[in-house]
Coordinates of N, CA and C in Angstrom, one line a residue:
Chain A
X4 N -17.7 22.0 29.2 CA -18.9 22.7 28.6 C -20.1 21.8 28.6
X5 N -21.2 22.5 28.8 CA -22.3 21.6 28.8 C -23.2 21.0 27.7
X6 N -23.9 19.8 27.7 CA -24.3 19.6 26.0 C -25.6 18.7 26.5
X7 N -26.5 18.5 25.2 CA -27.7 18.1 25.4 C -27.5 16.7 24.1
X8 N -28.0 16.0 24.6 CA -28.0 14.4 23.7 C -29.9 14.4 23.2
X9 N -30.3 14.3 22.0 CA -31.7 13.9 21.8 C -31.6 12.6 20.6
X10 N -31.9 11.4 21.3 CA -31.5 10.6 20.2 C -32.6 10.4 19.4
X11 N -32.2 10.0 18.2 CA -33.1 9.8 17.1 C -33.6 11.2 16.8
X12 N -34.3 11.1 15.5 CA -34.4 12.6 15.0 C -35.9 12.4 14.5
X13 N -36.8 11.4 14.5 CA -38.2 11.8 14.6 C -38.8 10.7 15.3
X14 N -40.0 11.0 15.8 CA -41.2 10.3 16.8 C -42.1 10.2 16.2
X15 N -43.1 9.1 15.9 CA -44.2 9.3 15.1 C -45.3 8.4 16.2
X16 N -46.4 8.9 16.6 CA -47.8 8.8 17.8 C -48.8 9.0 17.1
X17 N -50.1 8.2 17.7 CA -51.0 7.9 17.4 C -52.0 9.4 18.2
X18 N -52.9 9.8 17.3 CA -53.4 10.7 18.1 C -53.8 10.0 19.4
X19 N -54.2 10.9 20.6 CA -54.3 10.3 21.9 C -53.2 9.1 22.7
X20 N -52.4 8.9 22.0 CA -51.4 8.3 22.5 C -50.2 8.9 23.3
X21 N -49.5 8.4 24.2 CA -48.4 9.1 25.0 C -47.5 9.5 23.8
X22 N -46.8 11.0 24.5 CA -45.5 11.3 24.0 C -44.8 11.2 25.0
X23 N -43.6 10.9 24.4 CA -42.2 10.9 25.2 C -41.5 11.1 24.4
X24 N -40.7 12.3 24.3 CA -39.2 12.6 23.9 C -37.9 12.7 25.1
X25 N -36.6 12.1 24.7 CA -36.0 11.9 25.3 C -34.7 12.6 25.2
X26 N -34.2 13.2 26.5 CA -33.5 14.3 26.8 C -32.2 13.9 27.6
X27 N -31.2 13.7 27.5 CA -30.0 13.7 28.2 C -29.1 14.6 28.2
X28 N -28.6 15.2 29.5 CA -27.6 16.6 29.4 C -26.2 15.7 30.0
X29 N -24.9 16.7 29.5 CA -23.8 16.6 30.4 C -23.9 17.8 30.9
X30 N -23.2 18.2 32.0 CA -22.9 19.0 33.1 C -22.0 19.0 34.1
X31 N -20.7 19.6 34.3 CA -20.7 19.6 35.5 C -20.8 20.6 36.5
X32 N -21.7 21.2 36.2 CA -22.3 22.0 37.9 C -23.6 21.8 37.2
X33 N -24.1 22.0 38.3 CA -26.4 21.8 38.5 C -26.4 22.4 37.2
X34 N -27.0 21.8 36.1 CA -28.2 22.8 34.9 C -28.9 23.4 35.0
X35 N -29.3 24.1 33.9 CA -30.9 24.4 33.8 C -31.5 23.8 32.8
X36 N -32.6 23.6 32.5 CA -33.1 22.8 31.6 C -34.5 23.1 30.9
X37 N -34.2 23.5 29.4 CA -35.2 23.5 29.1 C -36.1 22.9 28.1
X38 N -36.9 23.4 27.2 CA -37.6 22.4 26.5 C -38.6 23.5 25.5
X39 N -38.0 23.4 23.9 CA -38.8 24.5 23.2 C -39.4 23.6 22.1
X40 N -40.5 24.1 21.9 CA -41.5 24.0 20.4 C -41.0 24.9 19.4
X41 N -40.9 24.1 17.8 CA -41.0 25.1 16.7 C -42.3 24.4 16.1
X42 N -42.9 25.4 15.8 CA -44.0 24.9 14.2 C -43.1 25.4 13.0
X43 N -43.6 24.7 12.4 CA -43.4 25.0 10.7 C -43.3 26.5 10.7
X44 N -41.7 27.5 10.2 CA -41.8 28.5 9.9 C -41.8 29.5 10.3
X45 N -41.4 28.6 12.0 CA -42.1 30.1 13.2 C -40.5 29.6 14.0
X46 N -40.4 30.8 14.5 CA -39.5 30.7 15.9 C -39.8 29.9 17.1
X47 N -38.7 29.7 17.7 CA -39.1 28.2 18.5 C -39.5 29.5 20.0
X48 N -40.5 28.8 20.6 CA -41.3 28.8 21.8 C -40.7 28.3 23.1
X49 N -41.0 28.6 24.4 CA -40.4 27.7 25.4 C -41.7 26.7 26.2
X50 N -41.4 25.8 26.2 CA -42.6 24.9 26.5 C -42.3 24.6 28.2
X51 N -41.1 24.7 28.6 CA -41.3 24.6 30.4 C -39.6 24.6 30.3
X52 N -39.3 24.9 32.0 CA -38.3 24.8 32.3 C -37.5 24.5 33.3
X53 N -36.4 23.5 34.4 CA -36.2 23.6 35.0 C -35.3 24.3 35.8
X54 N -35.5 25.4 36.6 CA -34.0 25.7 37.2 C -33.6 25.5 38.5
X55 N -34.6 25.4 39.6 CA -34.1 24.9 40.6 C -35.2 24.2 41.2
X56 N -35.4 23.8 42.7 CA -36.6 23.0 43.4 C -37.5 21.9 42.8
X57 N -38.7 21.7 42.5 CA -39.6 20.9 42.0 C -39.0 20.4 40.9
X58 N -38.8 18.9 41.2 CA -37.9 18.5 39.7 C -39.4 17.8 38.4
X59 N -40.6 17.9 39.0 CA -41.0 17.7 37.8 C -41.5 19.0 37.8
X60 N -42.0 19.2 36.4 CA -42.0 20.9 35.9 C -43.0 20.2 35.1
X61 N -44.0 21.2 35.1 CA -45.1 21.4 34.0 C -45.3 22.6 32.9
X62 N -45.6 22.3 31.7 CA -45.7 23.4 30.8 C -46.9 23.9 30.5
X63 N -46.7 24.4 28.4 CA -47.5 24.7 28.1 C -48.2 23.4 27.2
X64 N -49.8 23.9 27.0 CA -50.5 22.5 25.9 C -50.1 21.2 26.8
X65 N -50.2 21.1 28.2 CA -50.1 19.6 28.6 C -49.0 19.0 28.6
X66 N -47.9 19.7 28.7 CA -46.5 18.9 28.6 C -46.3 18.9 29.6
X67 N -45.1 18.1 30.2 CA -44.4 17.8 31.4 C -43.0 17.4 31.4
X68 N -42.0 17.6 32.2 CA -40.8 16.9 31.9 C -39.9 16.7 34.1
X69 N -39.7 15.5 33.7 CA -39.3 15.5 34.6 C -37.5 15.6 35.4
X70 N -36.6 16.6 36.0 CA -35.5 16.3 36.1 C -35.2 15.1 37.1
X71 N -34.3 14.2 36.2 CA -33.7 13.2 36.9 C -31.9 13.0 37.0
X72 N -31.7 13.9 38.1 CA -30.3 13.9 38.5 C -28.9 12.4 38.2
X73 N -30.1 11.6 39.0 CA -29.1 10.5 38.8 C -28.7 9.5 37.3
X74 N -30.1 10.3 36.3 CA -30.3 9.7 35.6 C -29.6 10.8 34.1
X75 N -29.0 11.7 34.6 CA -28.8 13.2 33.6 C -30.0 13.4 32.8
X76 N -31.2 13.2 33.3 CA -32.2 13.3 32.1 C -33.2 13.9 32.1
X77 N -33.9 14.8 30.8 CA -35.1 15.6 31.5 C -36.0 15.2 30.6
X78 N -36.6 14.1 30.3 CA -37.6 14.0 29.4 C -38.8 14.7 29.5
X79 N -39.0 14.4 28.1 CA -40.7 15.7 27.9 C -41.6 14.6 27.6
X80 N -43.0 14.9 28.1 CA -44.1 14.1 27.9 C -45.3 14.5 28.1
X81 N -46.2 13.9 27.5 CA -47.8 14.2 27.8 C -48.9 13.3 27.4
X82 N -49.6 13.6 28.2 CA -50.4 11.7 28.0 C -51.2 11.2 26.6
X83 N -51.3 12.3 26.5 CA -52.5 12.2 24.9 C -52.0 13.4 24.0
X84 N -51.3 12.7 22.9 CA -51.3 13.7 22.0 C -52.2 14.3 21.0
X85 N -52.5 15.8 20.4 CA -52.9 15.8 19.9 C -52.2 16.3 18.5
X86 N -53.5 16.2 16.9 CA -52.5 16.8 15.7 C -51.9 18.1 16.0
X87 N -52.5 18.7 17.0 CA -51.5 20.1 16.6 C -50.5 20.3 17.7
X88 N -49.9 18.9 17.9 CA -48.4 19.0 18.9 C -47.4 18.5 18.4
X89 N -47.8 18.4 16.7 CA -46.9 18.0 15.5 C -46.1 19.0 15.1
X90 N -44.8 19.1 15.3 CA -43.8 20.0 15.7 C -42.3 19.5 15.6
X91 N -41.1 20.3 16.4 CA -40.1 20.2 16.2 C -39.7 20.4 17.7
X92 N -39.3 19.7 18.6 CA -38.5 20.0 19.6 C -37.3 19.8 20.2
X93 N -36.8 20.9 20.8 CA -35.6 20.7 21.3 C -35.5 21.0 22.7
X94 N -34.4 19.9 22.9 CA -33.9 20.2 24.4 C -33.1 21.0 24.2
X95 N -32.7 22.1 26.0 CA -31.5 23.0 25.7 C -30.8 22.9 27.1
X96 N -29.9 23.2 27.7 CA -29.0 23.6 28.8 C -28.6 24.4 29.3
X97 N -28.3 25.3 30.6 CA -27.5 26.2 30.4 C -27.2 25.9 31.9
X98 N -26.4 26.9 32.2 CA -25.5 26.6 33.9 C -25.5 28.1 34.3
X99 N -25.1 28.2 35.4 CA -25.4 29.3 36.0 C -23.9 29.9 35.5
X100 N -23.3 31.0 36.3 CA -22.2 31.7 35.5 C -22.2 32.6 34.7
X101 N -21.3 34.0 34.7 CA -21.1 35.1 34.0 C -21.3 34.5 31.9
X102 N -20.6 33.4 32.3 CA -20.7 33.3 30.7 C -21.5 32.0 30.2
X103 N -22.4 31.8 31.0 CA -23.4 30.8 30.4 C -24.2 30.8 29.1
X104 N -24.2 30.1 28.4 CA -25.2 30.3 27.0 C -26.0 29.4 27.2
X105 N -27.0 29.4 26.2 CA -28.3 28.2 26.1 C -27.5 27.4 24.3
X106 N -27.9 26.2 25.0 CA -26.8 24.9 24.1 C -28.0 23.6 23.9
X107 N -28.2 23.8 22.7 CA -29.4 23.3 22.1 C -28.8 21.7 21.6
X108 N -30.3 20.8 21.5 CA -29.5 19.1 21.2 C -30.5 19.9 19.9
X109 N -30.1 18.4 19.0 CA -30.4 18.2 17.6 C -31.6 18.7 17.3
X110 N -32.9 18.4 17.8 CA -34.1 18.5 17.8 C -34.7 17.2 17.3
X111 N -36.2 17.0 18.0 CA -36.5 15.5 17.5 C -37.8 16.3 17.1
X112 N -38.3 15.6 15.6 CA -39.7 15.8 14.8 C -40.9 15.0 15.4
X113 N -41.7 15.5 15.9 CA -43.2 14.6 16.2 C -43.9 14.6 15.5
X114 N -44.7 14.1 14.4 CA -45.1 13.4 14.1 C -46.6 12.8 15.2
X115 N -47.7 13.2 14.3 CA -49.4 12.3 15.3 C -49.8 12.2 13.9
X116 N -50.0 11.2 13.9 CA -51.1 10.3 13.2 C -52.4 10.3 14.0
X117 N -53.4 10.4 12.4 CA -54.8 10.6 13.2 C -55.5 9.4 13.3
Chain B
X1 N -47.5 43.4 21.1 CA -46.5 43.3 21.6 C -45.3 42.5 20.4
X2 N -44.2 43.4 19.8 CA -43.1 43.2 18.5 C -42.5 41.6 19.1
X3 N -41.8 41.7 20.6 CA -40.8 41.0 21.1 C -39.3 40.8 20.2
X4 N -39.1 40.1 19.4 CA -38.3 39.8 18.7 C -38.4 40.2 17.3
X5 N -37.8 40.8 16.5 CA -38.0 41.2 14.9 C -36.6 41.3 14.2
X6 N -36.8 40.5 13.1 CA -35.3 40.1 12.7 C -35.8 40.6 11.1
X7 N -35.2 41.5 10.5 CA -35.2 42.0 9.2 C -33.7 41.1 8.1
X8 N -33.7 40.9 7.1 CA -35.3 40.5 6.4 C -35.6 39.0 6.6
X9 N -36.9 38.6 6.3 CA -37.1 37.2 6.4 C -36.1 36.4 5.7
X10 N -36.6 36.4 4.2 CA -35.5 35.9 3.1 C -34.7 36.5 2.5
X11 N -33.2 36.0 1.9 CA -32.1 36.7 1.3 C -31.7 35.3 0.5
X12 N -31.4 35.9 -1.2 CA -30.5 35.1 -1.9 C -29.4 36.0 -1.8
X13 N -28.0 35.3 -1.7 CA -26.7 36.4 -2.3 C -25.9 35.2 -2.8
X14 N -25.3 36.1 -3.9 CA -24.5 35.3 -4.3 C -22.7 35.2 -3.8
X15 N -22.0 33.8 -3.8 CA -20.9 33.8 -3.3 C -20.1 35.2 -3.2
X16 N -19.3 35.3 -2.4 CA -18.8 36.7 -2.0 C -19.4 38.0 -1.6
X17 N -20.7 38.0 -2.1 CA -21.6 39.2 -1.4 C -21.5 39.2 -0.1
X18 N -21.7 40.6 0.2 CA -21.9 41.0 2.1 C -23.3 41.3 2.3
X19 N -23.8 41.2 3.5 CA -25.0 41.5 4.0 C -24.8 41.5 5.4
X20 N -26.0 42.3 6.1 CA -26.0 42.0 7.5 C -27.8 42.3 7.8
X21 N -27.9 40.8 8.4 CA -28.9 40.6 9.2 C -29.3 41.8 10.6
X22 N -30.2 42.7 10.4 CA -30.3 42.9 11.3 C -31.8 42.0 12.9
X23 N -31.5 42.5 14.1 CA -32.3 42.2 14.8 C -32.8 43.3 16.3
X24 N -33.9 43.1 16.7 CA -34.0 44.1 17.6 C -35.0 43.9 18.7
X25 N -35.1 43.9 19.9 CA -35.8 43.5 20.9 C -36.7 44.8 21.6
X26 N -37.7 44.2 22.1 CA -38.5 45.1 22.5 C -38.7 45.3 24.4
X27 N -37.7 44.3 24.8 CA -38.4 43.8 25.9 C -37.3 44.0 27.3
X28 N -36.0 44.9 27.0 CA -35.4 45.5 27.7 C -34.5 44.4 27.7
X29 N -34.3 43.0 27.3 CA -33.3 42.3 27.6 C -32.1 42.8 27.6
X30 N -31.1 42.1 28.3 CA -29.6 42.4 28.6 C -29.0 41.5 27.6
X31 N -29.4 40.3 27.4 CA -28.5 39.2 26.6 C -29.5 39.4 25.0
X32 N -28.6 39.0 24.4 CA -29.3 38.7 22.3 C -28.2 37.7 22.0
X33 N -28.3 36.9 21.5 CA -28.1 36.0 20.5 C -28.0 35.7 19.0
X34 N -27.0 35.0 18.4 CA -27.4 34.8 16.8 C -27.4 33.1 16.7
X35 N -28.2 32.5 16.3 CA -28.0 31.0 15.9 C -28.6 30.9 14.6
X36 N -27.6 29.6 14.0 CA -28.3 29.1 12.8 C -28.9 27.7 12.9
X37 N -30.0 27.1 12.0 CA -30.0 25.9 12.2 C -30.2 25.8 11.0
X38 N -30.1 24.4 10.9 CA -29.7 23.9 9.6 C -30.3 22.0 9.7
X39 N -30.3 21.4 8.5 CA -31.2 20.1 8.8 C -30.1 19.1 9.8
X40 N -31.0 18.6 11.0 CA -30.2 17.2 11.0 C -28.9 18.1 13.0
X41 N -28.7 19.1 12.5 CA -27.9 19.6 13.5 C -28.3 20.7 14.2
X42 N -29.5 20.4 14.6 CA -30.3 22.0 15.5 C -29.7 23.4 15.0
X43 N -29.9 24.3 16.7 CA -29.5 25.7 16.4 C -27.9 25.2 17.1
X44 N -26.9 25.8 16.8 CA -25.9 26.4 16.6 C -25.6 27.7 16.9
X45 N -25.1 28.1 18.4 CA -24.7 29.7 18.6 C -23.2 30.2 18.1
X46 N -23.8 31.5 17.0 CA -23.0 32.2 16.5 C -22.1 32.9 17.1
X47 N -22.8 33.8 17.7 CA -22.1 35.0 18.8 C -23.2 35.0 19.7
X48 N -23.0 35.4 20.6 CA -23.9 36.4 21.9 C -23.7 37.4 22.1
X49 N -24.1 38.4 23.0 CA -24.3 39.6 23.5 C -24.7 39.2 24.6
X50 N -23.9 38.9 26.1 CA -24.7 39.0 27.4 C -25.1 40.4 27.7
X51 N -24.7 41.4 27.8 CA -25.0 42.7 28.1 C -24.5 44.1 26.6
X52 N -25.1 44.5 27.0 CA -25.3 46.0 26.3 C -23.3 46.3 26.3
X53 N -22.7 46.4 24.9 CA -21.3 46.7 25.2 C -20.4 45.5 25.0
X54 N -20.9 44.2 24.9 CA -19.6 42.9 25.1 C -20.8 42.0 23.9
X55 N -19.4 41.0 22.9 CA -20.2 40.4 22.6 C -18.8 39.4 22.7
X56 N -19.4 37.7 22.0 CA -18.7 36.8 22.3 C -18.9 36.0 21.6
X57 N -17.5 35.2 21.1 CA -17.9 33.9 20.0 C -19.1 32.7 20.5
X58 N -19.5 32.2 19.6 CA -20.6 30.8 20.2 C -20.0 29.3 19.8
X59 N -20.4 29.0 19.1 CA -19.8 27.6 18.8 C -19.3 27.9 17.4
X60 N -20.3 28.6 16.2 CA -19.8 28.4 14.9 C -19.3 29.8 14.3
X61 N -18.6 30.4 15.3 CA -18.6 32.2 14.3 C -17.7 32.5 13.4
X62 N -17.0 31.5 12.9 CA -16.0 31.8 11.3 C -17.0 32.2 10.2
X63 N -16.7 33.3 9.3 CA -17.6 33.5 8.8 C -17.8 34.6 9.3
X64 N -18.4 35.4 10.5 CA -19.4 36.3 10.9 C -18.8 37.3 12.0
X65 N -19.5 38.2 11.8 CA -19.5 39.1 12.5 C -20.4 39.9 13.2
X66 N -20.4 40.4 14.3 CA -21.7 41.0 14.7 C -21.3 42.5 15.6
X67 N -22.3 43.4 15.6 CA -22.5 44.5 16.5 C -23.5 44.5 17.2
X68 N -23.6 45.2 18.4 CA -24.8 45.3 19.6 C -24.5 46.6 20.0
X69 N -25.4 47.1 18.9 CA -25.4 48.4 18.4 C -25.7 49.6 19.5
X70 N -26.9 48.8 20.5 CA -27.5 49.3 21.6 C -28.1 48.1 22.3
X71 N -28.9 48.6 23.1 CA -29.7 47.5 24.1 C -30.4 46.6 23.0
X72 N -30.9 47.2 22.4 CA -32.2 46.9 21.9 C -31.8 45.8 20.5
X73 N -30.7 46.4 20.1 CA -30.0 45.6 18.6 C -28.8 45.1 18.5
X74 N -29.0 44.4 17.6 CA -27.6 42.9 17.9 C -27.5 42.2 16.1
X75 N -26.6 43.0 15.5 CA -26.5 42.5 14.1 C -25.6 41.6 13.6
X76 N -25.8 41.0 12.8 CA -25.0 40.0 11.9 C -24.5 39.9 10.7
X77 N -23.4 40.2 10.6 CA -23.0 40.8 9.5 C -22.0 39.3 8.9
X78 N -22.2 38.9 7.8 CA -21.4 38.3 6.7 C -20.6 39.1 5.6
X79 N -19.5 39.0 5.7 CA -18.6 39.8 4.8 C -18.6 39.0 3.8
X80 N -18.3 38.0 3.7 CA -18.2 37.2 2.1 C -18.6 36.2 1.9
X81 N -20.2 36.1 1.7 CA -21.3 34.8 1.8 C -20.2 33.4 0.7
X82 N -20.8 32.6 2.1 CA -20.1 31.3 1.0 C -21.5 30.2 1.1
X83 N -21.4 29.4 0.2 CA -22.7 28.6 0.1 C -23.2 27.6 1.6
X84 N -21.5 27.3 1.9 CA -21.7 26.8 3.6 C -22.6 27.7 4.8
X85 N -22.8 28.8 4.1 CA -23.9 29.7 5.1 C -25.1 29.9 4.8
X86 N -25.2 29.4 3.5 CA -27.0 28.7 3.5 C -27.6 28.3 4.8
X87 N -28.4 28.9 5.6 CA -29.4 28.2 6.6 C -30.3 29.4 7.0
X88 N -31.0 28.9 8.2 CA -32.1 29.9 8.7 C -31.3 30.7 9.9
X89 N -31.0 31.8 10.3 CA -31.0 32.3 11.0 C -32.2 33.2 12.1
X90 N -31.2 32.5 12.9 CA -32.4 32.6 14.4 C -31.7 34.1 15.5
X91 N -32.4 35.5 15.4 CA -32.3 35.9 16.8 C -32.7 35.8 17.7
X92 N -32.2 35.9 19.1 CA -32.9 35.8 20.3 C -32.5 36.6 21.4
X93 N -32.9 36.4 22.5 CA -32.6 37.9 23.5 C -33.4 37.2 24.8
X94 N -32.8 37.6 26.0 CA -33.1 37.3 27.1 C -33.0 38.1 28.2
X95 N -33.9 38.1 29.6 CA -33.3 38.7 30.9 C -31.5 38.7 31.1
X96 N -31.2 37.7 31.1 CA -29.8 37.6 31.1 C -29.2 35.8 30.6
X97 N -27.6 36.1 30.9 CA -27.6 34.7 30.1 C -28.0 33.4 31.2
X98 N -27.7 32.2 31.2 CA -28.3 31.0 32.1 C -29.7 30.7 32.8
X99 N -30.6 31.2 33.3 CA -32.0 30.7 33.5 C -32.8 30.8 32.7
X100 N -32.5 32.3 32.6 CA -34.0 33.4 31.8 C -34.1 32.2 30.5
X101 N -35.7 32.7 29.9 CA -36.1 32.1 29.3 C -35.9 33.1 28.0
X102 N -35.4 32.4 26.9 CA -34.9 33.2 25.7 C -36.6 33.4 24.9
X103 N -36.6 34.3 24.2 CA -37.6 34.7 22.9 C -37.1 34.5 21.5
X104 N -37.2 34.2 20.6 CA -36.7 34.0 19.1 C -37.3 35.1 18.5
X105 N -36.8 35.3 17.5 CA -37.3 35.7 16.2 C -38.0 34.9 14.9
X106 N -38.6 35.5 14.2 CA -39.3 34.0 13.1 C -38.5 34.0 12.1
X107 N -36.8 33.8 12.1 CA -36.2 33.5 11.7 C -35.5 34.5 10.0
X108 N -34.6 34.3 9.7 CA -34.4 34.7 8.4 C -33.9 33.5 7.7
X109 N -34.5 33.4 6.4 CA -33.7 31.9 5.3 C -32.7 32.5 4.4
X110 N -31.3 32.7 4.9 CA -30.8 32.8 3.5 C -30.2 31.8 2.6
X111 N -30.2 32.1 1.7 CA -29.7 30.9 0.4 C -28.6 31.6 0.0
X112 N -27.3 30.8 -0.6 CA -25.9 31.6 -0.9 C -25.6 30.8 -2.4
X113 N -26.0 30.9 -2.8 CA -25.4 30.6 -4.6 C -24.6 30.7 -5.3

């Protein structure tokens, strides 16, 4: 079965400073890969996704995440954060197949200081 | 545009009470979902629904129960609240299961006392 690793459980950035959240999957056949926002109180959002070709992928609000095969990893990033990308995100997985589900990691808290 | 709508937001029940969450999609999907999340351990799939007719355990479904009533609705039913099912419940629904991009609901909080 496939699973998503997010270590550590909050990020704290300087407004205008890079984000990086860090994403590792197991798998074994090709993933898919995605990447969701919660705000406070709201249902989580999809911020970008990979399923096949172009391994870097671009989202929504300036995000980016790149897949790296050799590396199992799809990190999310954007160059300048702003306060209102203070949120909750999760990485997720899924595989192709009749009985594939989406298999969410822990979620990591960002945190921007102004 | 509804997309996702999960009735009710908040629920207190006390130990052994039954209730059932319902949820309902607007957007023709074939797959729905129940997850919970809870602090410290993300969302957690309860059951699924890949298609209209079939549904299937997830990782945590002791405790629960569900119907997919029709296309559109995918309920969750608890027969005998225990305090261990204190969390937020999350529906969701998709084109189908593995690529498609899923939609949520804005969650329900229940508290079990």
């Amino acid at each position: 079965a496939q699973s998503v690793t997010q270590l550590g459980s909050h990020v704290s950035v300087s407004e205008g400073a890079l984000v990086l959240l860090r994403c590792n999957y197991s798998s074994s056949v090709p993933p898919y890969l995605f990447w969701y926002v919660q705000y406070p109180n709201q249902g989580l959002q999809l911020l970008l996704k990979y399923t096949t070709g172009a391994t870097l992928v671009k989202g929504i609000n300036g995000f980016e995440a790149e897949f790296k095969k050799s590396e199992t990893s799809f990190h999310l990033t954007k160059p300048s954060a702003h306060m209102s990308d203070a949120a909750e995100y999760f990485c997720a997985v899924s595989v192709t197949g009749a009985n594939s589900k989406l298999t969410f990691g822990k979620g990591i808290t960002l945190s921007v200081r102004p | 545009n509804a997309g996702v709508t999960q009735t009710p937001k908040f629920q207190v029940l006390k130990t052994g009470q039954s209730m059932t969450l319902q949820c309902a999609q607007d957007m023709n999907h074939n797959s729905m979902y129940w997850y919970r999340q809870d602090p410290g351990m993300g969302l957690r799939l309860i059951y699924y629904s890949a298609s209209e007719g079939t549904t299937d355990k997830g990782e945590v479904p002791n405790g629960y129960n569900v119907s997919r009533l029709n296309k559109r609705e995918f309920s969750l039913r608890l027969e005998s609240a225990a305090p261990s099912q204190t969390s937020v419940y999350f529906c969701a629904s998709s084109e189908a299961l593995g690529r498609t991009k899923a939609f949520f609901g804005q969650g329900t909080r229940l508290t079990v006392v």
